[in-house]
């Protein structure tokens, strides 16, 4: 952040921070700033519902299943509709891609199409919401690249390294918005009494190496050899490198990621051969892996699919999945070494099943 002189806590709102960052881009139209503020507004509204979820009839399932074949929680729907209704008529967005809609949402007349494409996980970790586990909203912003007046799929299907901004809002013991526009990673905590996100975590940097690993061990019999050997390695004693690591798994990507971002560590959702839908991992590239990869990279960490930087992966369809290994730089690079050593490039489900 300019000048490193961190402003007095309790007065530096996310709006002031975003506008200060906009000053660094003289050609900025103000639309990008307003788009980030629209997302912050959606976060405040969703936070209000999440925090009273136990009291009002908004927990539980809608009875529908989404394109992923997953049961849709009422709060998934609520979060999705809240964000879409704020963004779709703002005039700042040309197309929206969200986990809860099978097709991209192009902004058509009478609404004006703007210069930005937004991919969203409206509510991440929602299967945990009834158990009062922290959940979150994840967003990714690309610049419109298509030639026509309206948004096209190609505006969403861009590589993660083309993102203009990415972030998440985590609805936990407090509600926080963490975002990056490529100029550091900054965390803001919602003060409900004033309704503002106030700067609480300026210039977040993830430790180069952590002492925590985060993976669903229930899938371990279906991992590749490289992942199996790597997790086994983390459990062996070695004072020098701080092993054995501790295991922490919340089952909500935003929560597991946020803990590791602040304290260091590695999160893995690898390909697993239990489920034909998960041979490319469970998590989605455009609205889970790529935004987290953008954030972690701008905090000094790294995100890989096991063989390449997540940010270099070409997106070909909205709900495309990818294995995700993300967190402290040295830990993720070390995991890649195990995959290079044990998993040949041609390994796929068929071979695995023999
Ligand atoms: P979502 O609620 O948006 O579908 O995402 C859930 C994801 C992610 O939050 C978490 O890391 C992962 O599902 C947990 O999956 P498992 O329960 O299979 O471990
Ligand atoms: Mn999710
Ligand atoms: Mn979700």
mmCIF file of C-alpha atoms and ligand atoms in Angstrom:
data_model
loop_
_atom_site.group_PDB
_atom_site.id
_atom_site.type_symbol
_atom_site.label_atom_id
_atom_site.label_comp_id
_atom_site.label_asym_id
_atom_site.label_seq_id
_atom_site.Cartn_x
_atom_site.Cartn_y
_atom_site.Cartn_z
ATOM 1 C CA UNK A 1 0.000 0.000 0.000
ATOM 2 C CA UNK A 2 1.284 3.488 -0.822
ATOM 3 C CA UNK A 3 3.514 5.020 1.763
ATOM 4 C CA UNK A 4 3.309 1.975 4.085
ATOM 5 C CA UNK A 5 2.003 4.383 6.758
ATOM 6 C CA UNK A 6 -0.907 2.307 7.827
ATOM 7 C CA UNK A 7 -3.852 4.603 8.617
ATOM 8 C CA UNK A 8 -5.311 4.598 12.123
ATOM 9 C CA UNK A 9 -7.293 1.405 12.714
ATOM 10 C CA UNK A 10 -11.017 1.814 12.901
ATOM 11 C CA UNK A 11 -11.237 4.596 10.317
ATOM 12 C CA UNK A 12 -9.779 3.128 7.140
ATOM 13 C CA UNK A 13 -12.824 1.766 5.299
ATOM 14 C CA UNK A 14 -12.589 -0.549 2.324
ATOM 15 C CA UNK A 15 -14.117 2.208 0.180
ATOM 16 C CA UNK A 16 -11.277 4.591 1.046
ATOM 17 C CA UNK A 17 -8.736 1.827 0.430
ATOM 18 C CA UNK A 18 -10.190 0.912 -2.970
ATOM 19 C CA UNK A 19 -10.307 4.561 -4.033
ATOM 20 C CA UNK A 20 -6.693 5.024 -2.975
ATOM 21 C CA UNK A 21 -5.735 2.010 -5.102
ATOM 22 C CA UNK A 22 -7.724 3.511 -8.007
ATOM 23 C CA UNK A 23 -5.536 6.643 -7.861
ATOM 24 C CA UNK A 24 -2.644 4.392 -8.957
ATOM 25 C CA UNK A 25 -4.552 3.850 -12.235
ATOM 26 C CA UNK A 26 -5.162 7.326 -13.734
ATOM 27 C CA UNK A 27 -7.131 5.795 -16.617
ATOM 28 C CA UNK A 28 -9.508 4.113 -14.145
ATOM 29 C CA UNK A 29 -13.106 5.092 -14.821
ATOM 30 C CA UNK A 30 -14.290 4.553 -11.287
ATOM 31 C CA UNK A 31 -16.445 1.650 -12.477
ATOM 32 C CA UNK A 32 -13.949 -0.911 -11.198
ATOM 33 C CA UNK A 33 -13.890 0.787 -7.797
ATOM 34 C CA UNK A 34 -17.669 0.828 -7.696
ATOM 35 C CA UNK A 35 -17.804 -2.853 -8.714
ATOM 36 C CA UNK A 36 -15.630 -3.811 -5.725
ATOM 37 C CA UNK A 37 -17.870 -1.716 -3.485
ATOM 38 C CA UNK A 38 -20.950 -3.452 -4.918
ATOM 39 C CA UNK A 39 -19.392 -6.783 -3.918
ATOM 40 C CA UNK A 40 -18.628 -5.419 -0.442
ATOM 41 C CA UNK A 41 -22.297 -4.364 -0.157
ATOM 42 C CA UNK A 42 -23.447 -7.859 -1.158
ATOM 43 C CA UNK A 43 -21.113 -9.244 1.520
ATOM 44 C CA UNK A 44 -22.694 -7.075 4.202
ATOM 45 C CA UNK A 45 -26.204 -8.189 3.215
ATOM 46 C CA UNK A 46 -25.268 -11.896 3.066
ATOM 47 C CA UNK A 47 -23.427 -11.558 6.394
ATOM 48 C CA UNK A 48 -26.624 -10.242 7.985
ATOM 49 C CA UNK A 49 -28.575 -13.340 6.831
ATOM 50 C CA UNK A 50 -25.792 -15.838 7.647
ATOM 51 C CA UNK A 51 -25.482 -14.434 11.153
ATOM 52 C CA UNK A 52 -29.143 -14.844 11.926
ATOM 53 C CA UNK A 53 -29.544 -18.072 9.909
ATOM 54 C CA UNK A 54 -30.310 -20.094 13.019
ATOM 55 C CA UNK A 55 -33.165 -17.771 13.914
ATOM 56 C CA UNK A 56 -35.046 -17.436 10.655
ATOM 57 C CA UNK A 57 -36.336 -19.969 8.192
ATOM 58 C CA UNK A 58 -33.301 -19.773 5.906
ATOM 59 C CA UNK A 59 -31.385 -22.876 6.886
ATOM 60 C CA UNK A 60 -31.730 -26.191 5.156
ATOM 61 C CA UNK A 61 -32.188 -27.280 1.596
ATOM 62 C CA UNK A 62 -34.220 -25.817 -1.202
ATOM 63 C CA UNK A 63 -34.908 -29.296 -2.512
ATOM 64 C CA UNK A 64 -33.153 -28.424 -5.789
ATOM 65 C CA UNK A 65 -29.801 -29.673 -7.064
ATOM 66 C CA UNK A 66 -27.410 -27.434 -8.993
ATOM 67 C CA UNK A 67 -25.458 -28.185 -12.137
ATOM 68 C CA UNK A 68 -22.830 -29.835 -9.962
ATOM 69 C CA UNK A 69 -25.441 -32.321 -8.789
ATOM 70 C CA UNK A 70 -25.139 -30.844 -5.304
ATOM 71 C CA UNK A 71 -28.082 -30.073 -3.056
ATOM 72 C CA UNK A 72 -28.748 -26.335 -2.976
ATOM 73 C CA UNK A 73 -28.926 -24.740 0.457
ATOM 74 C CA UNK A 74 -31.407 -21.910 0.947
ATOM 75 C CA UNK A 75 -28.464 -19.682 1.806
ATOM 76 C CA UNK A 76 -26.719 -20.638 -1.464
ATOM 77 C CA UNK A 77 -29.779 -19.333 -3.255
ATOM 78 C CA UNK A 78 -30.076 -16.262 -1.092
ATOM 79 C CA UNK A 79 -26.397 -15.353 -1.573
ATOM 80 C CA UNK A 80 -26.641 -15.984 -5.319
ATOM 81 C CA UNK A 81 -29.722 -13.823 -5.794
ATOM 82 C CA UNK A 82 -28.335 -11.056 -3.589
ATOM 83 C CA UNK A 83 -25.119 -10.700 -5.575
ATOM 84 C CA UNK A 84 -26.766 -11.107 -8.990
ATOM 85 C CA UNK A 85 -29.419 -8.476 -8.236
ATOM 86 C CA UNK A 86 -26.748 -5.958 -7.169
ATOM 87 C CA UNK A 87 -24.410 -6.625 -10.104
ATOM 88 C CA UNK A 88 -26.718 -7.371 -13.041
ATOM 89 C CA UNK A 89 -28.200 -3.871 -13.304
ATOM 90 C CA UNK A 90 -25.109 -1.934 -12.141
ATOM 91 C CA UNK A 91 -23.953 -1.197 -15.709
ATOM 92 C CA UNK A 92 -20.483 -2.339 -14.661
ATOM 93 C CA UNK A 93 -20.707 -6.017 -15.597
ATOM 94 C CA UNK A 94 -21.170 -7.583 -19.059
ATOM 95 C CA UNK A 95 -21.449 -11.235 -17.987
ATOM 96 C CA UNK A 96 -21.650 -13.234 -14.752
ATOM 97 C CA UNK A 97 -20.676 -16.837 -14.067
ATOM 98 C CA UNK A 98 -21.885 -18.368 -10.825
ATOM 99 C CA UNK A 99 -21.757 -21.847 -9.287
ATOM 100 C CA UNK A 100 -25.548 -21.817 -8.870
ATOM 101 C CA UNK A 101 -26.418 -21.151 -12.536
ATOM 102 C CA UNK A 102 -25.584 -23.767 -15.138
ATOM 103 C CA UNK A 103 -25.153 -21.140 -17.888
ATOM 104 C CA UNK A 104 -23.353 -17.768 -17.833
ATOM 105 C CA UNK A 105 -25.660 -14.777 -17.296
ATOM 106 C CA UNK A 106 -25.193 -12.237 -20.093
ATOM 107 C CA UNK A 107 -26.325 -8.704 -19.241
ATOM 108 C CA UNK A 108 -28.937 -7.837 -21.894
ATOM 109 C CA UNK A 109 -31.147 -4.829 -22.572
ATOM 110 C CA UNK A 110 -32.660 -2.966 -20.849
ATOM 111 C CA UNK A 111 -29.558 -3.188 -18.658
ATOM 112 C CA UNK A 112 -26.297 -1.648 -19.819
ATOM 113 C CA UNK A 113 -23.360 -4.043 -20.281
ATOM 114 C CA UNK A 114 -20.196 -2.892 -18.519
ATOM 115 C CA UNK A 115 -16.495 -3.665 -18.920
ATOM 116 C CA UNK A 116 -16.098 -6.436 -16.386
ATOM 117 C CA UNK A 117 -16.798 -10.183 -16.208
ATOM 118 C CA UNK A 118 -17.361 -11.626 -12.729
ATOM 119 C CA UNK A 119 -17.148 -15.284 -11.649
ATOM 120 C CA UNK A 120 -18.687 -16.160 -8.286
ATOM 121 C CA UNK A 121 -19.033 -18.867 -5.693
ATOM 122 C CA UNK A 122 -21.902 -17.163 -3.867
ATOM 123 C CA UNK A 123 -21.611 -19.355 -0.796
ATOM 124 C CA UNK A 124 -18.627 -21.649 -0.354
ATOM 125 C CA UNK A 125 -18.700 -24.391 2.258
ATOM 126 C CA UNK A 126 -22.475 -24.257 2.384
ATOM 127 C CA UNK A 127 -22.932 -27.930 3.314
ATOM 128 C CA UNK A 128 -21.590 -26.866 6.722
ATOM 129 C CA UNK A 129 -23.903 -23.919 7.270
ATOM 130 C CA UNK A 130 -26.391 -25.860 9.442
ATOM 131 C CA UNK A 131 -23.515 -26.741 11.765
ATOM 132 C CA UNK A 132 -22.584 -23.071 12.123
ATOM 133 C CA UNK A 133 -19.212 -23.571 10.436
ATOM 134 C CA UNK A 134 -17.659 -20.529 8.723
ATOM 135 C CA UNK A 135 -18.606 -20.148 5.071
ATOM 136 C CA UNK A 136 -17.720 -17.562 2.451
ATOM 137 C CA UNK A 137 -18.286 -15.850 -0.884
ATOM 138 C CA UNK A 138 -15.523 -16.002 -3.526
ATOM 139 C CA UNK A 139 -15.232 -13.605 -6.492
ATOM 140 C CA UNK A 140 -12.993 -13.126 -9.514
ATOM 141 C CA UNK A 141 -13.002 -10.108 -11.856
ATOM 142 C CA UNK A 142 -11.787 -10.052 -15.475
ATOM 143 C CA UNK A 143 -11.825 -7.206 -17.995
ATOM 144 C CA UNK A 144 -14.207 -7.651 -20.963
ATOM 145 C CA UNK A 145 -12.171 -8.866 -23.967
ATOM 146 C CA UNK A 146 -14.949 -9.731 -26.450
ATOM 147 C CA UNK A 147 -15.481 -7.288 -29.336
ATOM 148 C CA UNK A 148 -19.267 -6.967 -29.361
ATOM 149 C CA UNK A 149 -21.382 -4.644 -27.217
ATOM 150 C CA UNK A 150 -22.485 -7.441 -24.862
ATOM 151 C CA UNK A 151 -20.635 -9.972 -22.708
ATOM 152 C CA UNK A 152 -19.592 -13.320 -24.210
ATOM 153 C CA UNK A 153 -18.390 -16.589 -22.634
ATOM 154 C CA UNK A 154 -14.792 -15.707 -23.604
ATOM 155 C CA UNK A 155 -14.942 -12.804 -21.142
ATOM 156 C CA UNK A 156 -15.289 -15.353 -18.327
ATOM 157 C CA UNK A 157 -13.085 -18.077 -19.819
ATOM 158 C CA UNK A 158 -9.794 -16.262 -19.321
ATOM 159 C CA UNK A 159 -6.631 -17.496 -17.611
ATOM 160 C CA UNK A 160 -6.328 -16.712 -13.922
ATOM 161 C CA UNK A 161 -3.252 -14.592 -14.586
ATOM 162 C CA UNK A 162 -5.519 -12.154 -16.461
ATOM 163 C CA UNK A 163 -7.659 -11.435 -13.385
ATOM 164 C CA UNK A 164 -7.942 -7.750 -12.440
ATOM 165 C CA UNK A 165 -8.962 -8.610 -8.888
ATOM 166 C CA UNK A 166 -10.020 -11.526 -6.719
ATOM 167 C CA UNK A 167 -11.181 -11.898 -3.163
ATOM 168 C CA UNK A 168 -13.481 -13.501 -0.690
ATOM 169 C CA UNK A 169 -15.775 -12.586 2.160
ATOM 170 C CA UNK A 170 -15.602 -15.014 5.088
ATOM 171 C CA UNK A 171 -18.624 -15.197 7.411
ATOM 172 C CA UNK A 172 -16.954 -16.468 10.567
ATOM 173 C CA UNK A 173 -16.488 -15.299 14.163
ATOM 174 C CA UNK A 174 -16.325 -11.937 12.399
ATOM 175 C CA UNK A 175 -17.072 -11.111 8.773
ATOM 176 C CA UNK A 176 -13.972 -10.237 6.779
ATOM 177 C CA UNK A 177 -13.395 -9.189 3.181
ATOM 178 C CA UNK A 178 -9.954 -10.084 1.800
ATOM 179 C CA UNK A 179 -9.065 -8.895 -1.708
ATOM 180 C CA UNK A 180 -6.220 -8.108 -4.056
ATOM 181 C CA UNK A 181 -6.035 -6.016 -7.224
ATOM 182 C CA UNK A 182 -2.461 -7.221 -7.719
ATOM 183 C CA UNK A 183 -1.043 -4.647 -5.335
ATOM 184 C CA UNK A 184 -0.777 -6.670 -2.126
ATOM 185 C CA UNK A 185 -3.519 -8.526 -0.250
ATOM 186 C CA UNK A 186 -5.599 -6.619 2.288
ATOM 187 C CA UNK A 187 -8.117 -7.733 4.902
ATOM 188 C CA UNK A 188 -11.063 -5.721 6.225
ATOM 189 C CA UNK A 189 -13.238 -6.680 9.174
ATOM 190 C CA UNK A 190 -16.910 -5.711 9.212
ATOM 191 C CA UNK A 191 -17.915 -3.513 12.128
ATOM 192 C CA UNK A 192 -21.667 -4.163 12.167
ATOM 193 C CA UNK A 193 -22.260 -1.184 14.451
ATOM 194 C CA UNK A 194 -21.181 1.207 11.665
ATOM 195 C CA UNK A 195 -21.830 -1.145 8.727
ATOM 196 C CA UNK A 196 -18.316 -0.644 7.381
ATOM 197 C CA UNK A 197 -15.469 -3.013 6.437
ATOM 198 C CA UNK A 198 -12.510 -1.516 8.320
ATOM 199 C CA UNK A 199 -8.851 -2.263 7.539
ATOM 200 C CA UNK A 200 -7.632 -4.899 9.989
ATOM 201 C CA UNK A 201 -5.005 -6.882 8.028
ATOM 202 C CA UNK A 202 -2.920 -4.579 5.758
ATOM 203 C CA UNK A 203 -0.476 -6.207 3.320
ATOM 204 C CA UNK A 204 -1.076 -9.866 4.274
ATOM 205 C CA UNK A 205 1.966 -12.084 3.534
ATOM 206 C CA UNK A 206 1.738 -15.887 3.784
ATOM 207 C CA UNK A 207 4.761 -17.523 5.528
ATOM 208 C CA UNK A 208 7.079 -19.244 3.027
ATOM 209 C CA UNK A 209 6.565 -22.521 4.862
ATOM 210 C CA UNK A 210 3.814 -23.586 7.262
ATOM 211 C CA UNK A 211 3.300 -26.402 9.727
ATOM 212 C CA UNK A 212 -0.297 -27.333 8.842
ATOM 213 C CA UNK A 213 -1.753 -29.432 6.044
ATOM 214 C CA UNK A 214 -5.401 -29.403 5.097
ATOM 215 C CA UNK A 215 -6.901 -32.292 3.088
ATOM 216 C CA UNK A 216 -9.895 -34.643 3.314
ATOM 217 C CA UNK A 217 -8.116 -37.812 4.484
ATOM 218 C CA UNK A 218 -11.341 -39.727 3.905
ATOM 219 C CA UNK A 219 -10.368 -39.786 0.219
ATOM 220 C CA UNK A 220 -6.821 -41.032 0.877
ATOM 221 C CA UNK A 221 -7.373 -44.531 -0.589
ATOM 222 C CA UNK A 222 -8.254 -42.859 -3.887
ATOM 223 C CA UNK A 223 -5.330 -40.448 -4.174
ATOM 224 C CA UNK A 224 -2.472 -40.761 -6.648
ATOM 225 C CA UNK A 225 0.806 -42.204 -5.317
ATOM 226 C CA UNK A 226 2.434 -38.766 -5.374
ATOM 227 C CA UNK A 227 -0.171 -37.241 -3.050
ATOM 228 C CA UNK A 228 -0.150 -40.327 -0.804
ATOM 229 C CA UNK A 229 3.649 -40.212 -0.472
ATOM 230 C CA UNK A 230 3.607 -36.445 0.140
ATOM 231 C CA UNK A 231 1.024 -36.597 2.962
ATOM 232 C CA UNK A 232 2.938 -39.551 4.500
ATOM 233 C CA UNK A 233 6.136 -37.431 4.331
ATOM 234 C CA UNK A 234 4.412 -34.559 6.216
ATOM 235 C CA UNK A 235 3.587 -37.001 9.056
ATOM 236 C CA UNK A 236 7.185 -38.158 9.568
ATOM 237 C CA UNK A 237 9.303 -36.582 12.320
ATOM 238 C CA UNK A 238 11.949 -34.144 11.159
ATOM 239 C CA UNK A 239 12.718 -31.372 13.644
ATOM 240 C CA UNK A 240 14.611 -29.360 11.006
ATOM 241 C CA UNK A 241 11.590 -28.869 8.753
ATOM 242 C CA UNK A 242 9.005 -28.751 11.533
ATOM 243 C CA UNK A 243 7.464 -32.112 10.670
ATOM 244 C CA UNK A 244 5.157 -33.772 11.528
ATOM 245 C CA UNK A 245 2.724 -31.041 10.395
ATOM 246 C CA UNK A 246 -0.612 -30.688 12.152
ATOM 247 C CA UNK A 247 -3.764 -31.620 10.261
ATOM 248 C CA UNK A 248 -6.546 -29.025 10.075
ATOM 249 C CA UNK A 249 -9.551 -29.555 7.778
ATOM 250 C CA UNK A 250 -12.735 -27.488 8.120
ATOM 251 C CA UNK A 251 -14.284 -28.595 4.820
ATOM 252 C CA UNK A 252 -14.952 -25.017 3.786
ATOM 253 C CA UNK A 253 -12.354 -23.813 1.259
ATOM 254 C CA UNK A 254 -12.580 -20.163 2.299
ATOM 255 C CA UNK A 255 -11.999 -21.051 5.970
ATOM 256 C CA UNK A 256 -9.142 -23.504 5.335
ATOM 257 C CA UNK A 257 -7.539 -21.066 2.889
ATOM 258 C CA UNK A 258 -7.911 -18.045 5.182
ATOM 259 C CA UNK A 259 -6.260 -19.829 8.136
ATOM 260 C CA UNK A 260 -3.305 -20.859 5.970
ATOM 261 C CA UNK A 261 -3.037 -17.378 4.408
ATOM 262 C CA UNK A 262 -2.580 -15.830 7.849
ATOM 263 C CA UNK A 263 -0.497 -18.552 9.539
ATOM 264 C CA UNK A 264 1.050 -20.587 6.703
ATOM 265 C CA UNK A 265 0.280 -24.101 5.527
ATOM 266 C CA UNK A 266 -0.908 -26.102 2.550
ATOM 267 C CA UNK A 267 -4.439 -26.960 1.381
ATOM 268 C CA UNK A 268 -5.017 -29.801 -1.055
ATOM 269 C CA UNK A 269 -8.066 -30.974 -2.929
ATOM 270 C CA UNK A 270 -6.361 -33.400 -5.303
ATOM 271 C CA UNK A 271 -7.850 -35.489 -8.044
ATOM 272 C CA UNK A 272 -9.347 -38.566 -6.481
ATOM 273 C CA UNK A 273 -10.328 -41.734 -8.243
ATOM 274 C CA UNK A 274 -13.306 -42.524 -6.005
ATOM 275 C CA UNK A 275 -15.709 -40.422 -8.025
ATOM 276 C CA UNK A 276 -15.714 -40.114 -11.832
ATOM 277 C CA UNK A 277 -16.727 -36.454 -11.331
ATOM 278 C CA UNK A 278 -13.607 -35.782 -9.290
ATOM 279 C CA UNK A 279 -10.810 -37.150 -11.482
ATOM 280 C CA UNK A 280 -10.020 -33.475 -12.032
ATOM 281 C CA UNK A 281 -10.585 -32.688 -8.357
ATOM 282 C CA UNK A 282 -13.794 -31.354 -6.835
ATOM 283 C CA UNK A 283 -13.083 -27.631 -6.882
ATOM 284 C CA UNK A 284 -13.953 -25.345 -9.781
ATOM 285 C CA UNK A 285 -11.277 -23.394 -11.624
ATOM 286 C CA UNK A 286 -13.010 -20.102 -12.379
ATOM 287 C CA UNK A 287 -14.668 -19.293 -9.064
ATOM 288 C CA UNK A 288 -12.673 -21.269 -6.473
ATOM 289 C CA UNK A 289 -9.132 -22.190 -7.592
ATOM 290 C CA UNK A 290 -8.195 -19.197 -9.779
ATOM 291 C CA UNK A 291 -9.296 -16.442 -7.338
ATOM 292 C CA UNK A 292 -7.527 -18.214 -4.446
ATOM 293 C CA UNK A 293 -4.435 -18.641 -6.618
ATOM 294 C CA UNK A 294 -4.440 -14.900 -7.457
ATOM 295 C CA UNK A 295 -4.755 -13.938 -3.799
ATOM 296 C CA UNK A 296 -2.116 -16.368 -2.520
ATOM 297 C CA UNK A 297 0.374 -15.368 -5.249
ATOM 298 C CA UNK A 298 0.033 -11.676 -4.323
ATOM 299 C CA UNK A 299 0.642 -12.660 -0.686
ATOM 300 C CA UNK A 300 3.867 -14.527 -1.596
ATOM 301 C CA UNK A 301 2.423 -18.047 -1.847
ATOM 302 C CA UNK A 302 1.685 -20.390 -4.775
ATOM 303 C CA UNK A 303 -1.153 -22.482 -6.205
ATOM 304 C CA UNK A 304 -0.770 -25.493 -8.471
ATOM 305 C CA UNK A 305 -2.850 -28.279 -9.971
ATOM 306 C CA UNK A 306 0.091 -30.512 -9.107
ATOM 307 C CA UNK A 307 2.012 -29.808 -12.288
ATOM 308 C CA UNK A 308 1.429 -26.165 -13.277
ATOM 309 C CA UNK A 309 0.496 -22.805 -11.798
ATOM 310 C CA UNK A 310 -3.300 -22.597 -11.486
ATOM 311 C CA UNK A 311 -3.097 -19.081 -12.985
ATOM 312 C CA UNK A 312 -1.750 -20.502 -16.272
ATOM 313 C CA UNK A 313 -4.618 -22.956 -16.847
ATOM 314 C CA UNK A 314 -6.804 -22.160 -19.871
ATOM 315 C CA UNK A 315 -10.484 -22.216 -18.884
ATOM 316 C CA UNK A 316 -12.691 -23.934 -21.460
ATOM 317 C CA UNK A 317 -15.994 -24.129 -19.622
ATOM 318 C CA UNK A 318 -17.662 -22.331 -16.735
ATOM 319 C CA UNK A 319 -17.807 -25.191 -14.195
ATOM 320 C CA UNK A 320 -14.538 -26.861 -15.145
ATOM 321 C CA UNK A 321 -12.845 -28.557 -12.187
ATOM 322 C CA UNK A 322 -9.185 -28.716 -11.268
ATOM 323 C CA UNK A 323 -7.042 -30.299 -8.590
ATOM 324 C CA UNK A 324 -5.984 -27.509 -6.202
ATOM 325 C CA UNK A 325 -2.828 -27.413 -4.070
ATOM 326 C CA UNK A 326 -2.492 -23.934 -2.549
ATOM 327 C CA UNK A 327 -0.673 -22.167 0.278
ATOM 328 C CA UNK A 328 2.897 -21.542 1.460
ATOM 329 C CA UNK A 329 5.274 -21.347 -1.475
ATOM 330 C CA UNK A 330 7.838 -23.925 -0.309
ATOM 331 C CA UNK A 331 5.161 -26.421 0.770
ATOM 332 C CA UNK A 332 3.305 -26.345 -2.562
ATOM 333 C CA UNK A 333 6.563 -26.609 -4.545
ATOM 334 C CA UNK A 334 7.598 -29.583 -2.361
ATOM 335 C CA UNK A 335 4.265 -31.314 -3.102
ATOM 336 C CA UNK A 336 4.817 -30.775 -6.848
ATOM 337 C CA UNK A 337 8.162 -32.611 -6.483
ATOM 338 C CA UNK A 338 6.403 -35.694 -5.053
ATOM 339 C CA UNK A 339 3.909 -35.649 -7.926
ATOM 340 C CA UNK A 340 6.719 -35.322 -10.487
ATOM 341 C CA UNK A 341 8.545 -38.241 -8.854
ATOM 342 C CA UNK A 342 5.638 -40.655 -8.362
ATOM 343 C CA UNK A 343 2.863 -39.773 -10.798
ATOM 344 C CA UNK A 344 3.603 -40.219 -14.470
ATOM 345 C CA UNK A 345 1.978 -37.655 -16.714
ATOM 346 C CA UNK A 346 -0.298 -40.140 -18.409
ATOM 347 C CA UNK A 347 -1.916 -41.426 -15.211
ATOM 348 C CA UNK A 348 -5.690 -41.392 -15.544
ATOM 349 C CA UNK A 349 -8.732 -43.042 -14.002
ATOM 350 C CA UNK A 350 -8.707 -46.106 -16.278
ATOM 351 C CA UNK A 351 -5.080 -46.971 -15.448
ATOM 352 C CA UNK A 352 -5.758 -46.259 -11.774
ATOM 353 C CA UNK A 353 -8.711 -48.659 -11.670
ATOM 354 C CA UNK A 354 -6.665 -51.757 -12.722
HETATM 355 P P1 LIG B 1 -19.381 -25.300 -2.159
HETATM 356 O O1 LIG B 1 -20.064 -25.243 -0.837
HETATM 357 O O2 LIG B 1 -19.275 -23.966 -2.836
HETATM 358 O O3 LIG B 1 -19.945 -26.376 -3.053
HETATM 359 O O4 LIG B 1 -17.842 -25.689 -1.900
HETATM 360 C C1 LIG B 1 -17.556 -26.763 -1.072
HETATM 361 C C2 LIG B 1 -16.131 -27.184 -1.301
HETATM 362 C C3 LIG B 1 -15.116 -26.375 -0.521
HETATM 363 O O5 LIG B 1 -15.669 -25.351 0.234
HETATM 364 C C4 LIG B 1 -14.453 -27.383 0.386
HETATM 365 O O6 LIG B 1 -13.072 -27.211 0.400
HETATM 366 C C5 LIG B 1 -14.817 -28.724 -0.227
HETATM 367 O O7 LIG B 1 -16.052 -28.521 -0.893
HETATM 368 C C6 LIG B 1 -14.983 -29.790 0.801
HETATM 369 O O8 LIG B 1 -15.258 -30.975 0.070
HETATM 370 P P2 LIG B 1 -15.307 -32.385 0.853
HETATM 371 O O9 LIG B 1 -16.503 -32.308 1.758
HETATM 372 O O10 LIG B 1 -15.447 -33.394 -0.251
HETATM 373 O O11 LIG B 1 -14.017 -32.528 1.617
HETATM 374 MN MN1 LIG B 2 -17.221 -23.584 -3.132
HETATM 375 MN MN1 LIG B 3 -20.825 -22.653 -3.298
#
